[in-house]
Coordinates of C-alpha atoms in Angstrom, one line a residue:
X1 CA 17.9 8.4 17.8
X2 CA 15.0 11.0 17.5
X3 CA 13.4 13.8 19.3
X4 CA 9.9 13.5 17.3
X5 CA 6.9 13.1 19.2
X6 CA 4.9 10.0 18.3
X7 CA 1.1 11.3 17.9
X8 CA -1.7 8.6 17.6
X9 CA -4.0 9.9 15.1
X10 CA -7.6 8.6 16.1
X11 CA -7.8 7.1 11.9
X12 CA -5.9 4.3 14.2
X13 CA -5.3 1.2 11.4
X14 CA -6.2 1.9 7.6
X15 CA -6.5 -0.4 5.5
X16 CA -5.7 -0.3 1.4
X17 CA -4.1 -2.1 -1.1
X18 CA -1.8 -1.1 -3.8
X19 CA -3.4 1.0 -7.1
X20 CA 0.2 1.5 -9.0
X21 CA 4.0 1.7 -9.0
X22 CA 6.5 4.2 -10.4
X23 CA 10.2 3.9 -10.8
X24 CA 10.1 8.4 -10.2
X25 CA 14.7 7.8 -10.5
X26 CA 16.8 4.9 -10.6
X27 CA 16.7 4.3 -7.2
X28 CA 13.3 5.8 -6.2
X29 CA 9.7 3.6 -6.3
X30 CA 6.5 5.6 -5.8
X31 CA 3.7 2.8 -4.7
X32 CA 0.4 4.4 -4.7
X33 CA -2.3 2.6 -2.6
X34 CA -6.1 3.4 -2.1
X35 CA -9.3 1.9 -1.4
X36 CA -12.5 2.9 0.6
X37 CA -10.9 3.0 4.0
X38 CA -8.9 6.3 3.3
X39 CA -12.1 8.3 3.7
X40 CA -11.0 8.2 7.4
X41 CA -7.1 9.6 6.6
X42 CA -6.5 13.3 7.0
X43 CA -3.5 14.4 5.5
X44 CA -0.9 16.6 6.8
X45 CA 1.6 16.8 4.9
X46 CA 5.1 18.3 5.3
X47 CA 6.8 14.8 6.7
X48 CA 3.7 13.4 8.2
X49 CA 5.1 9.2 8.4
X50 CA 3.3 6.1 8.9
X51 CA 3.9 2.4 10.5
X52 CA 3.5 0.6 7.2
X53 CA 2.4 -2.8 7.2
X54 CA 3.7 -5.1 3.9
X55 CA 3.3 -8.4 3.2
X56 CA 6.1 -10.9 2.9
X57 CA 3.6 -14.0 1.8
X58 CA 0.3 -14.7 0.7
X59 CA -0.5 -16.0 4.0
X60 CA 0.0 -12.2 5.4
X61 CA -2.7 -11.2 7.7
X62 CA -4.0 -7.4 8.7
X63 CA -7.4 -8.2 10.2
X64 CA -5.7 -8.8 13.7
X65 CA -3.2 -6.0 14.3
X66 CA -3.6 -3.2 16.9
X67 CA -5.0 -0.1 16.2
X68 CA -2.2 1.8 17.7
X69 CA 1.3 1.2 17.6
X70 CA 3.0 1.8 20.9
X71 CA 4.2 0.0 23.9
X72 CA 1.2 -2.6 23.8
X73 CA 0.4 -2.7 19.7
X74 CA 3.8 -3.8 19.6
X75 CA 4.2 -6.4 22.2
X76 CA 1.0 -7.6 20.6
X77 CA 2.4 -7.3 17.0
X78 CA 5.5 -9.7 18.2
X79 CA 3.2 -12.5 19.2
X80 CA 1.5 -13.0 16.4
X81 CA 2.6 -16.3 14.1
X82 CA 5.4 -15.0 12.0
X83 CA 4.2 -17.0 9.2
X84 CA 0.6 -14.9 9.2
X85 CA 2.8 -11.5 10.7
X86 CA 3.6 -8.4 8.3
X87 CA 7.0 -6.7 8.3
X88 CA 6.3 -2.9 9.1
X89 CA 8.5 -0.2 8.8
X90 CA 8.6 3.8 9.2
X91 CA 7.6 5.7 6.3
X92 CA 7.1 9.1 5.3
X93 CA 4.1 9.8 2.6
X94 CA 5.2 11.7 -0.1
X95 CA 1.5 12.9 -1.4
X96 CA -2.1 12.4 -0.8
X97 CA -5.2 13.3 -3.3
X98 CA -8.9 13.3 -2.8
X99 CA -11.7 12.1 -4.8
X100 CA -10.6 9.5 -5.4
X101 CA -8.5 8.9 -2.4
X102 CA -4.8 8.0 -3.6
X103 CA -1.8 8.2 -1.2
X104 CA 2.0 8.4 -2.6
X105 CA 4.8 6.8 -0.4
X106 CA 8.5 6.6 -2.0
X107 CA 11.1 3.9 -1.2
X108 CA 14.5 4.0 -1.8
X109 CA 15.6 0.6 -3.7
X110 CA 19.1 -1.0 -3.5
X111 CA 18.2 -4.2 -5.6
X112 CA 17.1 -7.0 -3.7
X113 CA 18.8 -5.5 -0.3
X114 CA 16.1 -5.0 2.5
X115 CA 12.7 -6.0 2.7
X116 CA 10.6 -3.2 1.8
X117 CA 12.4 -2.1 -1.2
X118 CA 12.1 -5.2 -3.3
X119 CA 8.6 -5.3 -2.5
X120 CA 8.0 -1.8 -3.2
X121 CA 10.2 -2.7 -6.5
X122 CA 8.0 -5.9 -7.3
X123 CA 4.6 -5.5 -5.8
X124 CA 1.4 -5.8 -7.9
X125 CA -1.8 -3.9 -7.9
X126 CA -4.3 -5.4 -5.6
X127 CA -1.4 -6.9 -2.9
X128 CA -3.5 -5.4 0.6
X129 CA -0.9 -3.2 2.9
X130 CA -2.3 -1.4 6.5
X131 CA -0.8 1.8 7.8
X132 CA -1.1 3.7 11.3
X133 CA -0.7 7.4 11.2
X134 CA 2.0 8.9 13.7
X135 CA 1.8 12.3 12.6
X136 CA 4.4 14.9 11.3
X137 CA 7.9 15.6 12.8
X138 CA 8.4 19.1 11.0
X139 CA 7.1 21.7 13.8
X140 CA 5.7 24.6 12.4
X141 CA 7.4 26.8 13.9
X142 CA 7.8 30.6 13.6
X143 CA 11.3 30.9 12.7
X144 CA 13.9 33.9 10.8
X145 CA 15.3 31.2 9.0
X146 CA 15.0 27.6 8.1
X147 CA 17.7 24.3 7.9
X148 CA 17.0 20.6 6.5
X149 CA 19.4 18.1 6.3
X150 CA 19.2 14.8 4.4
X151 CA 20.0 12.1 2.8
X152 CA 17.8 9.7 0.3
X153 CA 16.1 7.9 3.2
X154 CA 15.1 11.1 4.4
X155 CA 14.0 13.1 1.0
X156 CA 10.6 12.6 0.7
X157 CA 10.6 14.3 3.8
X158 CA 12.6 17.0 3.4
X159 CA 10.7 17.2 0.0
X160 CA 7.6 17.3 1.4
X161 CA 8.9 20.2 4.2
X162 CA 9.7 22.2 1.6
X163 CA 6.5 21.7 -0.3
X164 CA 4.6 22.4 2.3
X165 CA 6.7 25.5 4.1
X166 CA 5.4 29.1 3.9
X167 CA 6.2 30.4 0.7
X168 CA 8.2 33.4 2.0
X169 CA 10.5 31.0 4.2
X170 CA 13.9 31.9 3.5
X171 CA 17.1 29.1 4.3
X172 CA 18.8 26.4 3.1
X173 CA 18.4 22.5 2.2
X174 CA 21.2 20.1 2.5
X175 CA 20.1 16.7 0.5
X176 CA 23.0 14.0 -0.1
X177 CA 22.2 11.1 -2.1
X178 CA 24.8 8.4 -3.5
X179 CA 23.4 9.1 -7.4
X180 CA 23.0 12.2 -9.3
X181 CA 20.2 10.8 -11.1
X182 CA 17.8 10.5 -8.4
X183 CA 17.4 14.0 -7.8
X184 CA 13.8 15.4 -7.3
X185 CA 11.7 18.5 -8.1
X186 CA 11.5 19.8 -4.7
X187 CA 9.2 22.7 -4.8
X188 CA 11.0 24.3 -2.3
X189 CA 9.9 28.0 -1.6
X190 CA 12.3 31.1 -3.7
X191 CA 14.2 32.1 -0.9
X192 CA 15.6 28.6 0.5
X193 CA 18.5 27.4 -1.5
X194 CA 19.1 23.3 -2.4
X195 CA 22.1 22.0 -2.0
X196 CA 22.7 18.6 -3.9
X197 CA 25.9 16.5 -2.9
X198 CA 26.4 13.3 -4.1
X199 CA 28.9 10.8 -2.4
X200 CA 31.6 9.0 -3.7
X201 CA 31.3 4.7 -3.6
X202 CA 32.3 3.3 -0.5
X203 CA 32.0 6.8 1.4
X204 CA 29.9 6.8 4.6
X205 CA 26.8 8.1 4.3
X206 CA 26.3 11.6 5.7
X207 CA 29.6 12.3 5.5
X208 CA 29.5 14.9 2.4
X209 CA 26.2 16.5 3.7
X210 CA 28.0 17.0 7.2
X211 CA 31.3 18.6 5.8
X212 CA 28.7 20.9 3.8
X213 CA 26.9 21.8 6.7
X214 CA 30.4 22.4 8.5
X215 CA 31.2 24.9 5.9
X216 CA 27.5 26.5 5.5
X217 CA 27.4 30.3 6.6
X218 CA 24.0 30.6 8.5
X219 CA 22.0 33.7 8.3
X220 CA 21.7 35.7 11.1
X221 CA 18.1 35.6 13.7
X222 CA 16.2 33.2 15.0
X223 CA 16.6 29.1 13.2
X224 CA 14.2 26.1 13.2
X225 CA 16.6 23.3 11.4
X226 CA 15.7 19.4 10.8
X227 CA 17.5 16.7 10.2
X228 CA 16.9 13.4 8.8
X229 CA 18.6 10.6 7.3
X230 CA 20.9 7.8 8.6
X231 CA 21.6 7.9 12.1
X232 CA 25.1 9.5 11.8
X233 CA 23.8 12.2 9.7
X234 CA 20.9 13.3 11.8
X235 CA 22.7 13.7 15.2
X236 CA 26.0 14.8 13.5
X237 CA 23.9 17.3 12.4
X238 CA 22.5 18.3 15.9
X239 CA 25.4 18.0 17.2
X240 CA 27.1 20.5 15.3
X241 CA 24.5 23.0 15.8
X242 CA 24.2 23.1 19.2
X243 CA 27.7 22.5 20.1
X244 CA 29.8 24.3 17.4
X245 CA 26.4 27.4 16.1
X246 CA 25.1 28.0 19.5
X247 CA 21.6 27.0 17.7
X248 CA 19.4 26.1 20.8
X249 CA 18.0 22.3 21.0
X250 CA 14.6 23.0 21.2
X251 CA 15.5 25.0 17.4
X252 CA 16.7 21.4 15.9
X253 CA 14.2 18.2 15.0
X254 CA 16.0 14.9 14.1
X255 CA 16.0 12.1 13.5
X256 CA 17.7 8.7 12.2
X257 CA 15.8 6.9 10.1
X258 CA 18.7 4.2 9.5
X259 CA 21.7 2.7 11.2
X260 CA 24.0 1.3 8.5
X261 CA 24.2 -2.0 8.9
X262 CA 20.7 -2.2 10.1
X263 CA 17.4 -2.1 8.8
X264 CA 14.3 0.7 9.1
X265 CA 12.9 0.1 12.7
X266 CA 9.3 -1.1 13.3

Protein backbone atom coordinates (compact mmCIF):
# COMPACT_ATOMS: atom_id res chain seq x y z
CA UNK A 1 0.00 0.00 0.00
CA UNK A 2 1.20 3.70 -0.80
CA UNK A 3 -0.08 7.16 -1.04
CA UNK A 4 2.85 8.40 -3.48
CA UNK A 5 1.95 9.95 -6.57
CA UNK A 6 3.31 8.18 -9.67
CA UNK A 7 4.87 11.20 -11.92
CA UNK A 8 5.97 10.39 -15.57
CA UNK A 9 9.06 12.27 -16.10
CA UNK A 10 9.14 13.20 -19.97
CA UNK A 11 13.16 11.32 -19.93
CA UNK A 12 10.38 8.39 -20.51
CA UNK A 13 12.86 5.04 -20.97
CA UNK A 14 16.80 5.40 -20.43
CA UNK A 15 18.81 3.34 -21.42
CA UNK A 16 22.49 2.25 -19.76
CA UNK A 17 24.39 -0.51 -18.91
CA UNK A 18 26.33 -1.33 -15.81
CA UNK A 19 29.97 0.72 -15.15
CA UNK A 20 30.73 -1.02 -11.55
CA UNK A 21 29.62 -2.83 -8.38
CA UNK A 22 30.31 -2.28 -4.66
CA UNK A 23 29.52 -4.51 -1.77
CA UNK A 24 29.03 -0.65 0.47
CA UNK A 25 27.97 -3.56 3.86
CA UNK A 26 27.45 -7.18 4.03
CA UNK A 27 24.25 -6.99 2.83
CA UNK A 28 24.26 -3.80 0.59
CA UNK A 29 25.37 -3.75 -3.43
CA UNK A 30 25.88 -0.34 -5.01
CA UNK A 31 25.64 -1.12 -9.04
CA UNK A 32 26.62 1.95 -10.81
CA UNK A 33 25.40 2.26 -14.49
CA UNK A 34 26.00 5.01 -17.25
CA UNK A 35 26.26 5.58 -20.79
CA UNK A 36 25.31 8.31 -23.25
CA UNK A 37 21.57 8.21 -22.75
CA UNK A 38 21.69 9.80 -19.19
CA UNK A 39 22.26 13.20 -20.70
CA UNK A 40 18.39 13.20 -20.81
CA UNK A 41 18.11 12.21 -16.70
CA UNK A 42 17.53 15.02 -14.35
CA UNK A 43 18.15 14.10 -10.98
CA UNK A 44 16.08 14.77 -7.95
CA UNK A 45 17.22 13.40 -5.38
CA UNK A 46 15.84 12.92 -1.87
CA UNK A 47 13.92 9.33 -2.78
CA UNK A 48 13.43 9.96 -6.33
CA UNK A 49 12.76 5.76 -7.59
CA UNK A 50 12.76 4.17 -10.83
CA UNK A 51 10.98 1.03 -12.76
CA UNK A 52 14.32 -0.80 -13.29
CA UNK A 53 14.57 -3.03 -15.98
CA UNK A 54 17.35 -6.21 -15.39
CA UNK A 55 18.06 -8.89 -17.47
CA UNK A 56 17.57 -12.45 -16.46
CA UNK A 57 19.23 -13.99 -19.92
CA UNK A 58 21.31 -13.00 -22.61
CA UNK A 59 18.36 -13.13 -24.74
CA UNK A 60 16.86 -9.99 -22.63
CA UNK A 61 15.49 -7.40 -24.80
CA UNK A 62 14.97 -3.33 -24.03
CA UNK A 63 14.53 -1.98 -27.57
CA UNK A 64 10.69 -2.81 -27.36
CA UNK A 65 9.37 -1.62 -23.94
CA UNK A 66 7.09 1.38 -23.32
CA UNK A 67 8.14 4.63 -22.64
CA UNK A 68 5.93 4.98 -19.75
CA UNK A 69 5.02 2.63 -17.21
CA UNK A 70 1.29 2.81 -16.26
CA UNK A 71 -1.89 1.13 -17.08
CA UNK A 72 -0.92 0.55 -20.83
CA UNK A 73 3.17 0.20 -20.57
CA UNK A 74 2.26 -2.54 -18.42
CA UNK A 75 -0.32 -4.47 -20.12
CA UNK A 76 2.14 -4.03 -22.99
CA UNK A 77 5.20 -5.18 -20.83
CA UNK A 78 3.13 -8.61 -19.99
CA UNK A 79 2.76 -9.58 -23.59
CA UNK A 80 5.96 -9.57 -24.49
CA UNK A 81 7.76 -13.29 -24.94
CA UNK A 82 9.00 -14.06 -21.44
CA UNK A 83 11.98 -15.52 -22.86
CA UNK A 84 13.09 -11.95 -24.59
CA UNK A 85 11.00 -9.92 -21.32
CA UNK A 86 13.14 -8.16 -18.41
CA UNK A 87 12.12 -8.49 -14.75
CA UNK A 88 11.61 -4.82 -13.44
CA UNK A 89 11.28 -3.74 -10.11
CA UNK A 90 10.92 -0.36 -7.93
CA UNK A 91 14.02 1.13 -6.96
CA UNK A 92 15.12 4.14 -5.28
CA UNK A 93 18.62 5.85 -6.67
CA UNK A 94 20.90 6.37 -4.11
CA UNK A 95 23.26 9.04 -6.07
CA UNK A 96 23.67 10.64 -9.42
CA UNK A 97 27.01 12.60 -10.83
CA UNK A 98 27.56 14.62 -13.83
CA UNK A 99 30.37 14.73 -16.24
CA UNK A 100 30.55 11.93 -16.68
CA UNK A 101 27.06 10.80 -15.99
CA UNK A 102 27.10 7.92 -13.25
CA UNK A 103 23.93 6.90 -11.39
CA UNK A 104 24.13 4.84 -7.88
CA UNK A 105 21.23 2.46 -6.98
CA UNK A 106 21.72 0.07 -3.80
CA UNK A 107 20.17 -3.38 -3.39
CA UNK A 108 19.68 -5.21 -0.45
CA UNK A 109 21.16 -8.91 -1.01
CA UNK A 110 19.89 -12.03 0.92
CA UNK A 111 22.19 -14.58 -1.06
CA UNK A 112 20.68 -16.12 -3.91
CA UNK A 113 16.86 -15.15 -2.52
CA UNK A 114 15.03 -12.85 -5.07
CA UNK A 115 15.83 -11.89 -8.42
CA UNK A 116 17.33 -8.59 -8.35
CA UNK A 117 19.70 -9.10 -5.57
CA UNK A 118 21.71 -11.88 -7.03
CA UNK A 119 21.96 -10.07 -10.09
CA UNK A 120 22.91 -6.87 -8.46
CA UNK A 121 25.41 -9.32 -6.41
CA UNK A 122 26.79 -11.00 -9.72
CA UNK A 123 26.30 -8.64 -12.65
CA UNK A 124 29.26 -7.59 -14.85
CA UNK A 125 30.25 -4.35 -16.34
CA UNK A 126 28.72 -3.94 -19.74
CA UNK A 127 25.30 -6.18 -18.85
CA UNK A 128 22.60 -3.32 -20.56
CA UNK A 129 19.62 -2.38 -17.83
CA UNK A 130 16.67 0.44 -18.79
CA UNK A 131 14.96 2.53 -16.19
CA UNK A 132 11.71 4.86 -16.26
CA UNK A 133 11.81 7.77 -13.87
CA UNK A 134 8.62 8.04 -11.54
CA UNK A 135 9.79 10.82 -9.51
CA UNK A 136 10.26 11.37 -5.67
CA UNK A 137 7.79 10.40 -2.88
CA UNK A 138 9.41 12.77 -0.15
CA UNK A 139 7.13 16.11 -0.44
CA UNK A 140 8.94 19.07 0.37
CA UNK A 141 6.98 20.25 2.55
CA UNK A 142 7.19 23.23 5.02
CA UNK A 143 7.09 21.48 8.23
CA UNK A 144 8.16 22.27 12.47
CA UNK A 145 9.42 18.99 12.51
CA UNK A 146 10.35 15.97 10.48
CA UNK A 147 9.69 11.75 10.95
CA UNK A 148 11.19 8.84 8.68
CA UNK A 149 10.62 5.43 9.28
CA UNK A 150 12.49 2.45 7.69
CA UNK A 151 13.76 -0.54 7.30
CA UNK A 152 16.80 -1.75 4.85
CA UNK A 153 14.51 -1.89 1.75
CA UNK A 154 13.68 1.43 2.47
CA UNK A 155 17.26 3.11 3.49
CA UNK A 156 18.54 4.43 0.51
CA UNK A 157 15.63 6.39 0.75
CA UNK A 158 15.47 7.56 3.93
CA UNK A 159 19.21 8.18 3.35
CA UNK A 160 18.77 10.07 0.56
CA UNK A 161 15.81 12.25 2.52
CA UNK A 162 18.07 13.14 4.90
CA UNK A 163 20.80 14.03 2.52
CA UNK A 164 18.92 16.09 0.70
CA UNK A 165 16.58 17.87 3.64
CA UNK A 166 17.14 21.57 4.64
CA UNK A 167 20.05 21.68 6.77
CA UNK A 168 18.21 23.40 9.67
CA UNK A 169 15.37 20.49 9.71
CA UNK A 170 15.09 19.35 13.09
CA UNK A 171 13.32 15.50 13.96
CA UNK A 172 14.00 12.13 14.12
CA UNK A 173 14.89 8.98 11.86
CA UNK A 174 13.80 5.54 12.74
CA UNK A 175 16.01 2.92 10.45
CA UNK A 176 15.73 -0.95 11.47
CA UNK A 177 17.83 -3.29 9.75
CA UNK A 178 18.34 -7.14 10.59
CA UNK A 179 22.47 -6.49 10.84
CA UNK A 180 24.44 -3.98 12.67
CA UNK A 181 26.97 -4.03 10.09
CA UNK A 182 25.07 -2.60 7.34
CA UNK A 183 24.69 0.64 8.84
CA UNK A 184 25.34 3.80 6.53
CA UNK A 185 26.67 7.36 6.76
CA UNK A 186 23.50 9.14 6.48
CA UNK A 187 24.36 12.74 6.30
CA UNK A 188 21.43 13.53 8.04
CA UNK A 189 21.14 17.30 8.93
CA UNK A 190 22.41 18.35 13.12
CA UNK A 191 19.23 18.63 14.52
CA UNK A 192 17.45 15.25 13.36
CA UNK A 193 18.52 12.34 15.49
CA UNK A 194 19.13 8.53 13.94
CA UNK A 195 17.83 5.91 15.62
CA UNK A 196 19.44 2.44 14.67
CA UNK A 197 17.52 -0.83 15.76
CA UNK A 198 18.48 -3.99 14.75
CA UNK A 199 16.11 -7.09 14.99
CA UNK A 200 16.58 -10.22 16.51
CA UNK A 201 16.54 -13.64 13.81
CA UNK A 202 13.22 -14.76 13.16
CA UNK A 203 11.55 -11.39 14.37
CA UNK A 204 9.13 -9.75 11.95
CA UNK A 205 10.30 -7.09 10.21
CA UNK A 206 9.14 -3.71 11.36
CA UNK A 207 8.41 -4.85 14.48
CA UNK A 208 11.44 -3.14 16.58
CA UNK A 209 11.14 0.10 14.46
CA UNK A 210 7.28 0.16 15.34
CA UNK A 211 7.66 -0.48 19.19
CA UNK A 212 10.39 2.51 18.92
CA UNK A 213 8.13 4.65 17.21
CA UNK A 214 5.41 3.65 19.89
CA UNK A 215 7.62 4.92 22.54
CA UNK A 216 9.19 8.09 20.56
CA UNK A 217 8.20 11.50 22.28
CA UNK A 218 7.34 13.88 19.24
CA UNK A 219 8.20 17.47 19.38
CA UNK A 220 5.57 19.76 19.58
CA UNK A 221 4.15 21.96 16.03
CA UNK A 222 3.42 21.22 12.89
CA UNK A 223 5.00 17.29 11.44
CA UNK A 224 5.65 16.03 7.83
CA UNK A 225 6.67 12.07 8.60
CA UNK A 226 7.50 9.22 5.92
CA UNK A 227 7.49 5.97 6.03
CA UNK A 228 8.93 3.26 4.05
CA UNK A 229 9.85 -0.24 4.27
CA UNK A 230 7.96 -3.63 4.28
CA UNK A 231 4.36 -3.27 4.02
CA UNK A 232 3.67 -3.81 7.88
CA UNK A 233 6.03 -1.24 8.76
CA UNK A 234 4.91 1.54 6.53
CA UNK A 235 1.10 1.51 7.39
CA UNK A 236 1.81 0.41 11.01
CA UNK A 237 3.48 3.45 10.96
CA UNK A 238 0.55 5.62 9.52
CA UNK A 239 -1.50 4.04 11.38
CA UNK A 240 -0.20 4.98 14.55
CA UNK A 241 0.20 8.48 13.73
CA UNK A 242 -2.99 9.30 12.76
CA UNK A 243 -4.89 7.13 14.99
CA UNK A 244 -2.94 7.10 18.29
CA UNK A 245 -0.62 11.21 17.65
CA UNK A 246 -3.49 12.99 16.07
CA UNK A 247 -0.79 13.70 13.16
CA UNK A 248 -3.12 14.58 10.22
CA UNK A 249 -2.98 12.14 6.92
CA UNK A 250 -2.08 14.61 4.52
CA UNK A 251 1.33 15.09 7.22
CA UNK A 252 2.32 11.27 6.59
CA UNK A 253 3.92 9.67 3.08
CA UNK A 254 4.20 5.78 2.94
CA UNK A 255 4.73 3.40 1.50
CA UNK A 256 5.40 -0.58 1.36
CA UNK A 257 7.98 -1.37 -0.66
CA UNK A 258 7.68 -5.28 0.29
CA UNK A 259 5.15 -7.87 1.53
CA UNK A 260 7.08 -10.70 3.23
CA UNK A 261 6.52 -13.46 1.53
CA UNK A 262 6.46 -11.56 -1.73
CA UNK A 263 8.63 -10.07 -3.99
CA UNK A 264 9.30 -5.96 -5.04
CA UNK A 265 6.32 -5.13 -7.32
CA UNK A 266 6.74 -4.23 -11.03
Amino acid sequence: MSNITVTHAPSGLVHASVLRTERVTPHMVSVTVGGPDLARFEFQGFDQWVRLAIPVSPETRFDNLSQTFGLSGYLRYRTLPKATRPVIRNYTLRAFRRDPDELDIDFVVHGDEGVAGPWAAHVEPGAEVAFIDQGTGWLAVPADWYLLVGDESGLPAVAGVLRDMPRDAVGHAIIELFDEADRQDCEEPDGVTVHWLVRSPGEAPGARALEALAALELPAGTPYAFAVGERALATGARRHLVGERGVPKNAVTFSGYWRIGHAAGA
